[in-house]
Amino acid sequence: MKILTLETTCDETAAAVVTDDLQVLGSVVASQEQLHRQFAGVVPEIAARAHVQRILPVIEETLRRAQVNSADLDAVAVAYTPGLVGSLLVGLSAAKALALVWEKPLVGVNHLHAHIYACRIAAGRDIFPCVGLIVSGGHSSVYHCRTAGDFVYLGGTIDDAAGEAFDKVASMLGLSYPGGPSISKAAAEGDPAAYRFPRSFLKDKSRLEFSFSGLKTAVRYEIAGPGRPDFSAVNLSEQRIGDIAASFQEAVVDCLVVKAMQAVETTGLRTLCVGGGVAANGRLRERLAEETAAAGVELQIAPMALCTDNAVMGAIAFERLKAGDVDDLTLDVRPGLVRPATLEFHSDARE
Ligand code: KG4
Ligand code: ZN
């Protein structure tokens, strides 16, 4: 079986053709980094408009590279949750149109589950049940992943996502967007022990939570002190940028590693899977490898090409497709992970 998968949850327009034995026949990712760079973060309206312009050329190029046409495909899969509403709508609308015209089943993909599925693709064998750490620009959460589609939330950030913290600190340091790769690069020249930045909840075993806002503020004060500084006017030496970047990265990595291992300990699971853009961070990969090896826990980290957003991880759709569990054209985007109970509460309140 072969499927076309689409991914437009944030600022990457991506498509892939994958087979049910998880071979990638074609994959294209059109990044919007250039468009958002001047704003040091993703501007949702710009992202949505760029997806509209790019989605069809990206699909056409993917089919060309995979050397398949619609007749060869068994379904169209698309990430429909979570993400930016305008971005999600473009991918879902395209997927619905193709499914309708090509008369193929439509399969909705949960983008977070897909980030962990990147580990499944790389492992080449089953990885479930496992602890899943998802660290990206929009999410920092830990799950008990029972199966590919059954994730139980164990804990996560109470404010910024890890990638978001990287992006914001990079901006304060005058480094380019996206912040993760720029901070890693600067950190390689710096001393991770130069500054002792805060690590929220690190020793509090009762909380499986992350908080990066205090860390961000500590970095901000280190750079410019309280008040309303114009960061572009702050003159930092290369050495200081490197030291701050390395010390900040070390603090984030400490929190992620300690809490991931805490989840492994409390669940008793023996496999830790890590996905999302921040999983590309070299220092995080190194520390996770050390800690899991010491604890005798199996570690699966998404390969570098599948850490940041891509459509290959949409191969998770096969898990549902093979079980005959498909969607129809009423499938709608779900930007946030809103629990039905919350919705019921709102409708009650209005009555
Ligand atoms: O998974 P992703 O592509 O998009 C979301 O679903 O959010 O993650 C993007 C995030 C950005 O915040 C980016 O700064 C971060 O991943 N990132 C990194 C690295 N590469 C990308 N963070 C730390 N170190 C990296 N090497
Ligand atoms: Zn993502």
Short mmCIF file of C-alpha atoms and ligand atoms in Angstrom, two decimals:
data_model
loop_
_atom_site.label_atom_id
_atom_site.label_comp_id
_atom_site.label_asym_id
_atom_site.label_seq_id
_atom_site.Cartn_x
_atom_site.Cartn_y
_atom_site.Cartn_z
CA MET A 1 0.00 0.00 0.00
CA LYS A 2 1.04 3.59 -0.66
CA ILE A 3 -0.36 6.80 0.77
CA LEU A 4 0.13 10.49 0.25
CA THR A 5 0.58 12.34 3.55
CA LEU A 6 0.33 16.11 4.07
CA GLU A 7 1.69 18.21 6.93
CA THR A 8 0.93 21.92 7.37
CA THR A 9 0.49 22.31 11.12
CA CYS A 10 2.89 25.22 11.57
CA ASP A 11 5.36 26.77 9.13
CA GLU A 12 6.51 23.84 7.03
CA THR A 13 4.54 22.79 3.95
CA ALA A 14 5.32 19.11 3.58
CA ALA A 15 4.14 16.09 1.62
CA ALA A 16 5.38 12.53 1.34
CA VAL A 17 4.51 9.25 -0.31
CA VAL A 18 5.16 6.35 2.03
CA THR A 19 4.50 2.62 1.83
CA ASP A 20 2.97 0.39 4.48
CA ASP A 21 6.37 -1.13 5.15
CA LEU A 22 7.47 2.41 5.99
CA GLN A 23 9.59 3.08 2.93
CA VAL A 24 9.73 6.70 1.81
CA LEU A 25 9.15 6.98 -1.93
CA GLY A 26 9.21 10.77 -2.00
CA SER A 27 9.29 13.56 0.57
CA VAL A 28 9.30 17.33 0.19
CA VAL A 29 9.48 19.96 2.93
CA ALA A 30 9.10 23.62 1.92
CA SER A 31 10.33 25.60 4.88
CA GLN A 32 9.06 29.11 5.58
CA GLU A 33 12.04 30.09 7.74
CA GLN A 34 12.92 32.99 5.46
CA LEU A 35 9.43 34.46 5.72
CA HIS A 36 9.31 34.42 9.53
CA ARG A 37 12.94 35.25 10.27
CA GLN A 38 12.45 39.02 10.47
CA PHE A 39 9.76 38.47 13.14
CA ALA A 40 11.88 35.98 15.15
CA GLY A 41 8.92 33.61 15.31
CA VAL A 42 6.08 32.19 13.25
CA VAL A 43 3.43 34.73 12.17
CA PRO A 44 0.26 32.61 11.78
CA GLU A 45 -1.34 34.61 8.96
CA ILE A 46 1.86 34.65 6.92
CA ALA A 47 2.23 30.91 7.50
CA ALA A 48 -1.32 30.18 6.30
CA ARG A 49 -0.93 32.27 3.15
CA ALA A 50 2.40 30.67 2.34
CA HIS A 51 0.85 27.20 2.72
CA VAL A 52 -1.85 28.19 0.19
CA GLN A 53 0.83 29.16 -2.33
CA ARG A 54 2.99 26.11 -1.72
CA ILE A 55 0.74 23.16 -1.06
CA LEU A 56 0.00 22.18 -4.68
CA PRO A 57 3.58 22.56 -5.99
CA VAL A 58 4.80 20.57 -2.97
CA ILE A 59 2.31 17.77 -3.65
CA GLU A 60 3.15 17.72 -7.37
CA GLU A 61 6.88 17.58 -6.66
CA THR A 62 6.38 14.79 -4.11
CA LEU A 63 4.39 12.64 -6.56
CA ARG A 64 7.00 13.31 -9.24
CA ARG A 65 9.87 12.26 -6.97
CA ALA A 66 7.97 9.18 -5.80
CA GLN A 67 7.08 8.37 -9.43
CA VAL A 68 3.49 7.62 -8.54
CA ASN A 69 0.17 9.02 -9.64
CA SER A 70 -3.20 9.07 -7.95
CA ALA A 71 -4.12 5.59 -9.21
CA ASP A 72 -1.20 4.14 -7.23
CA LEU A 73 -2.37 5.62 -3.93
CA ASP A 74 -4.52 3.89 -1.32
CA ALA A 75 -5.36 6.92 0.84
CA VAL A 76 -4.66 10.56 1.59
CA ALA A 77 -3.49 11.33 5.12
CA VAL A 78 -3.23 14.76 6.71
CA ALA A 79 -2.23 16.25 10.05
CA TYR A 80 -5.42 17.87 11.41
CA THR A 81 -4.42 18.46 15.07
CA PRO A 82 -2.82 20.29 16.89
CA GLY A 83 -1.39 23.37 15.21
CA LEU A 84 -2.14 26.84 13.89
CA VAL A 85 -5.71 26.98 12.68
CA GLY A 86 -5.03 28.73 9.37
CA SER A 87 -2.12 26.42 8.60
CA LEU A 88 -4.06 23.26 9.46
CA LEU A 89 -6.98 24.35 7.29
CA VAL A 90 -4.84 24.55 4.17
CA GLY A 91 -3.53 20.99 4.52
CA LEU A 92 -6.89 19.56 5.48
CA SER A 93 -8.72 21.33 2.64
CA ALA A 94 -6.17 20.07 0.13
CA ALA A 95 -6.37 16.52 1.52
CA LYS A 96 -10.17 16.53 1.44
CA ALA A 97 -10.26 17.80 -2.14
CA LEU A 98 -7.80 15.13 -3.30
CA ALA A 99 -9.57 12.36 -1.39
CA LEU A 100 -12.88 13.40 -2.95
CA VAL A 101 -11.62 13.75 -6.50
CA TRP A 102 -9.39 10.69 -6.43
CA GLU A 103 -12.01 8.67 -4.52
CA LYS A 104 -9.57 7.66 -1.78
CA PRO A 105 -10.06 7.27 1.95
CA LEU A 106 -9.08 10.28 4.10
CA VAL A 107 -7.10 9.65 7.28
CA GLY A 108 -6.56 12.37 9.88
CA VAL A 109 -3.22 12.33 11.69
CA ASN A 110 -2.44 13.65 15.16
CA HIS A 111 0.75 15.66 14.67
CA LEU A 112 2.08 14.90 18.16
CA HIS A 113 1.58 11.16 17.77
CA ALA A 114 3.31 11.47 14.40
CA HIS A 115 6.38 13.09 16.04
CA ILE A 116 6.79 9.93 18.16
CA TYR A 117 6.04 7.73 15.16
CA ALA A 118 9.19 9.16 13.56
CA CYS A 119 11.02 6.97 16.11
CA ARG A 120 8.97 3.94 15.03
CA ILE A 121 9.93 4.55 11.40
CA ALA A 122 13.61 4.81 12.27
CA ALA A 123 13.56 1.79 14.61
CA GLY A 124 12.10 -0.46 11.90
CA ARG A 125 10.15 -2.36 14.56
CA ASP A 126 7.51 -1.82 17.20
CA ILE A 127 8.43 0.70 19.91
CA PHE A 128 5.17 0.67 21.88
CA PRO A 129 4.51 0.87 24.79
CA CYS A 130 7.01 3.60 25.58
CA VAL A 131 7.46 6.95 27.27
CA GLY A 132 7.24 9.64 24.59
CA LEU A 133 8.94 13.01 25.03
CA ILE A 134 7.73 15.53 22.45
CA VAL A 135 9.79 18.69 22.33
CA SER A 136 9.05 21.19 19.61
CA GLY A 137 8.29 24.84 18.99
CA GLY A 138 4.76 24.42 20.25
CA HIS A 139 4.93 21.49 22.67
CA SER A 140 6.98 20.08 25.50
CA SER A 141 5.14 17.11 26.87
CA VAL A 142 5.62 13.62 28.18
CA TYR A 143 3.23 10.79 27.36
CA HIS A 144 2.70 7.16 28.18
CA CYS A 145 2.37 5.95 24.58
CA ARG A 146 0.39 2.71 24.82
CA THR A 147 0.07 2.27 21.06
CA ALA A 148 0.66 4.53 18.05
CA GLY A 149 -2.73 6.15 18.58
CA ASP A 150 -3.27 5.85 22.33
CA PHE A 151 -1.24 8.40 24.27
CA VAL A 152 -1.85 9.19 27.94
CA TYR A 153 -0.64 12.64 28.98
CA LEU A 154 1.77 12.45 31.92
CA GLY A 155 2.92 16.07 32.09
CA GLY A 156 4.28 18.99 30.15
CA THR A 157 5.10 22.65 30.12
CA ILE A 158 3.05 25.09 32.12
CA ASP A 159 4.24 28.01 29.99
CA ASP A 160 6.65 28.07 27.06
CA ALA A 161 7.55 25.06 24.95
CA ALA A 162 11.25 24.19 24.86
CA GLY A 163 11.63 25.22 21.21
CA GLU A 164 9.83 28.47 21.89
CA ALA A 165 12.35 29.22 24.67
CA PHE A 166 15.21 28.50 22.25
CA ASP A 167 13.64 30.83 19.68
CA LYS A 168 13.07 33.66 22.18
CA VAL A 169 16.49 33.45 23.81
CA ALA A 170 18.13 33.36 20.35
CA SER A 171 16.28 36.55 19.51
CA MET A 172 17.56 38.23 22.71
CA LEU A 173 21.09 37.17 21.82
CA GLY A 174 20.75 38.58 18.30
CA LEU A 175 20.93 35.07 16.79
CA SER A 176 18.80 34.11 13.81
CA TYR A 177 15.48 32.25 13.70
CA PRO A 178 14.87 29.38 14.23
CA GLY A 179 16.67 29.71 17.52
CA GLY A 180 17.42 26.04 18.20
CA PRO A 181 20.10 25.54 15.56
CA SER A 182 21.60 29.02 16.16
CA ILE A 183 21.84 28.49 19.91
CA SER A 184 23.40 25.04 19.44
CA LYS A 185 25.99 26.53 17.12
CA ALA A 186 26.83 29.41 19.48
CA ALA A 187 26.81 27.04 22.48
CA ALA A 188 29.51 24.89 20.89
CA GLU A 189 31.93 27.81 21.47
CA GLY A 190 30.70 28.55 25.00
CA ASP A 191 31.01 27.29 28.56
CA PRO A 192 27.84 25.57 29.85
CA ALA A 193 28.93 26.28 33.44
CA ALA A 194 29.53 30.02 32.90
CA TYR A 195 26.07 30.94 34.27
CA ARG A 196 23.87 28.96 36.61
CA PHE A 197 20.40 29.54 35.15
CA PRO A 198 17.28 28.27 36.99
CA ARG A 199 15.87 24.79 36.37
CA SER A 200 12.23 24.72 37.42
CA PHE A 201 10.85 21.66 39.24
CA LEU A 202 14.14 19.84 38.65
CA LYS A 203 14.27 18.21 42.06
CA ASP A 204 10.52 18.16 42.69
CA LYS A 205 9.59 14.57 41.92
CA SER A 206 5.94 15.24 42.62
CA ARG A 207 5.73 17.33 39.44
CA LEU A 208 6.24 16.05 35.94
CA GLU A 209 6.20 19.57 34.57
CA PHE A 210 8.38 22.01 32.71
CA SER A 211 8.52 25.76 33.02
CA PHE A 212 10.86 27.80 30.86
CA SER A 213 9.59 31.32 31.48
CA GLY A 214 11.76 31.88 34.59
CA LEU A 215 14.78 30.62 32.70
CA LYS A 216 13.98 32.98 29.84
CA THR A 217 13.69 35.91 32.25
CA ALA A 218 16.99 34.97 33.93
CA VAL A 219 18.70 35.01 30.54
CA ARG A 220 17.08 38.32 29.71
CA TYR A 221 18.36 39.89 32.97
CA GLU A 222 21.80 38.46 32.34
CA ILE A 223 21.85 40.15 28.94
CA ALA A 224 20.28 43.49 29.72
CA GLY A 225 18.95 43.75 33.26
CA PRO A 226 15.41 44.73 34.24
CA GLY A 227 13.54 47.46 32.34
CA ARG A 228 12.70 47.64 28.68
CA PRO A 229 15.95 47.07 26.86
CA ASP A 230 16.34 47.39 23.15
CA PHE A 231 18.11 44.10 22.57
CA SER A 232 19.41 45.19 19.20
CA ALA A 233 21.39 47.92 20.99
CA VAL A 234 22.96 45.50 23.50
CA ASN A 235 26.53 44.75 22.58
CA LEU A 236 27.59 41.25 23.55
CA SER A 237 30.97 39.75 22.82
CA GLU A 238 31.09 36.44 20.92
CA GLN A 239 32.38 34.80 24.08
CA ARG A 240 29.46 36.05 26.18
CA ILE A 241 26.94 34.97 23.54
CA GLY A 242 28.54 31.52 23.49
CA ASP A 243 28.57 31.24 27.28
CA ILE A 244 24.96 32.38 27.68
CA ALA A 245 23.81 30.09 24.85
CA ALA A 246 25.67 27.09 26.31
CA SER A 247 24.44 27.75 29.87
CA PHE A 248 20.86 28.23 28.68
CA GLN A 249 20.97 25.07 26.56
CA GLU A 250 22.36 23.11 29.50
CA ALA A 251 19.49 24.27 31.72
CA VAL A 252 16.81 23.27 29.17
CA VAL A 253 18.49 19.93 28.52
CA ASP A 254 18.77 19.23 32.27
CA CYS A 255 15.03 19.76 32.73
CA LEU A 256 14.04 17.66 29.71
CA VAL A 257 16.34 14.77 30.58
CA VAL A 258 15.49 14.65 34.29
CA LYS A 259 11.73 14.75 33.69
CA ALA A 260 11.86 12.20 30.86
CA MET A 261 13.78 9.82 33.14
CA GLN A 262 11.33 10.54 35.95
CA ALA A 263 8.51 9.44 33.62
CA VAL A 264 10.40 6.28 32.76
CA GLU A 265 10.83 5.55 36.45
CA THR A 266 7.22 6.19 37.46
CA THR A 267 5.67 4.25 34.57
CA GLY A 268 8.17 1.39 34.73
CA LEU A 269 8.39 1.46 30.93
CA ARG A 270 11.72 0.46 29.45
CA THR A 271 11.72 2.47 26.21
CA LEU A 272 12.03 6.24 25.83
CA CYS A 273 11.15 7.80 22.47
CA VAL A 274 11.93 11.41 21.69
CA GLY A 275 10.62 13.49 18.79
CA GLY A 276 10.00 17.09 17.69
CA GLY A 277 12.28 19.87 16.49
CA VAL A 278 14.23 20.20 19.75
CA ALA A 279 15.11 16.48 19.55
CA ALA A 280 17.60 17.60 16.87
CA ASN A 281 19.64 19.26 19.63
CA GLY A 282 23.03 17.59 19.88
CA ARG A 283 23.51 18.18 23.59
CA LEU A 284 20.03 16.79 24.37
CA ARG A 285 20.74 13.68 22.28
CA GLU A 286 24.08 13.20 24.04
CA ARG A 287 22.62 13.56 27.56
CA LEU A 288 19.65 11.31 26.80
CA ALA A 289 22.01 8.64 25.48
CA GLU A 290 24.10 8.82 28.67
CA GLU A 291 21.17 8.72 31.08
CA THR A 292 19.25 5.95 29.34
CA ALA A 293 22.41 3.84 29.00
CA ALA A 294 23.10 4.24 32.72
CA ALA A 295 19.53 3.20 33.56
CA GLY A 296 19.45 0.31 31.07
CA VAL A 297 16.58 1.92 29.18
CA GLU A 298 16.21 1.71 25.40
CA LEU A 299 16.39 5.11 23.70
CA GLN A 300 14.85 5.88 20.32
CA ILE A 301 15.32 9.44 19.08
CA ALA A 302 13.85 10.54 15.78
CA PRO A 303 16.57 10.77 13.11
CA MET A 304 17.64 14.35 12.42
CA ALA A 305 15.65 14.63 9.17
CA LEU A 306 12.47 13.54 10.96
CA CYS A 307 12.80 15.76 14.09
CA THR A 308 11.46 19.01 12.65
CA ASP A 309 8.11 18.96 10.88
CA ASN A 310 7.88 16.63 7.89
CA ALA A 311 5.22 14.51 6.22
CA VAL A 312 7.06 11.18 6.40
CA MET A 313 5.98 10.74 10.02
CA GLY A 314 2.40 10.88 8.70
CA ALA A 315 2.99 7.20 7.89
CA ILE A 316 1.33 6.71 11.27
CA ALA A 317 -1.90 6.88 9.21
CA PHE A 318 -1.32 3.25 8.20
CA GLU A 319 -2.02 2.21 11.79
CA ARG A 320 -5.61 3.42 11.35
CA LEU A 321 -5.98 2.69 7.64
CA LYS A 322 -5.08 -0.98 8.10
CA ALA A 323 -7.74 -1.25 10.80
CA GLY A 324 -10.32 0.29 8.44
CA ASP A 325 -10.53 3.33 10.71
CA VAL A 326 -10.79 6.27 8.30
CA ASP A 327 -12.36 9.73 8.36
CA ASP A 328 -14.96 11.29 6.15
CA LEU A 329 -15.18 14.76 4.64
CA THR A 330 -16.69 16.20 7.83
CA LEU A 331 -13.26 15.95 9.48
CA ASP A 332 -12.40 19.37 10.90
CA VAL A 333 -9.17 20.89 12.16
CA ARG A 334 -8.53 20.79 15.90
CA PRO A 335 -5.98 23.55 16.61
CA GLY A 336 -5.69 22.90 20.35
CA LEU A 337 -5.90 19.70 22.27
CA VAL A 338 -9.27 20.64 23.76
CA ARG A 339 -10.85 17.93 25.84
CA PRO A 340 -14.55 17.32 25.12
CA ALA A 341 -15.37 17.91 28.81
CA THR A 342 -14.16 21.51 28.46
CA LEU A 343 -16.44 22.06 25.47
CA GLU A 344 -19.43 20.66 27.33
CA PHE A 345 -18.70 23.00 30.22
CA HIS A 346 -18.81 26.01 27.88
CA SER A 347 -22.10 24.99 26.28
CA ASP A 348 -23.64 24.40 29.74
CA ALA A 349 -22.46 27.81 30.86
CA ARG A 350 -24.21 29.50 27.97
CA GLU A 351 -27.57 27.86 28.58
O1 KG4 B 1 8.76 20.17 15.47
P1 KG4 B 1 9.02 21.52 14.89
O2 KG4 B 1 9.59 21.60 13.49
O3 KG4 B 1 7.72 22.39 14.85
C1 KG4 B 1 6.71 22.33 15.80
O4 KG4 B 1 5.88 21.38 15.73
O5 KG4 B 1 6.74 23.23 16.66
O6 KG4 B 1 9.97 22.27 15.93
C2 KG4 B 1 10.49 23.54 15.68
C3 KG4 B 1 11.30 23.98 16.89
C4 KG4 B 1 11.79 25.42 16.83
O7 KG4 B 1 11.43 26.08 18.03
C5 KG4 B 1 13.31 25.27 16.71
O8 KG4 B 1 14.03 26.33 17.32
C6 KG4 B 1 13.54 23.97 17.43
O9 KG4 B 1 12.45 23.15 17.05
N1 KG4 B 1 14.81 23.34 17.02
C7 KG4 B 1 15.82 23.12 17.87
C8 KG4 B 1 16.89 22.59 17.10
N2 KG4 B 1 16.46 22.49 15.79
C9 KG4 B 1 15.18 22.96 15.78
N3 KG4 B 1 15.95 23.34 19.19
C10 KG4 B 1 17.12 23.03 19.77
N4 KG4 B 1 18.19 22.56 19.11
C11 KG4 B 1 18.12 22.30 17.77
N5 KG4 B 1 19.18 21.82 17.12
ZN ZN B 2 5.92 19.55 15.08
#
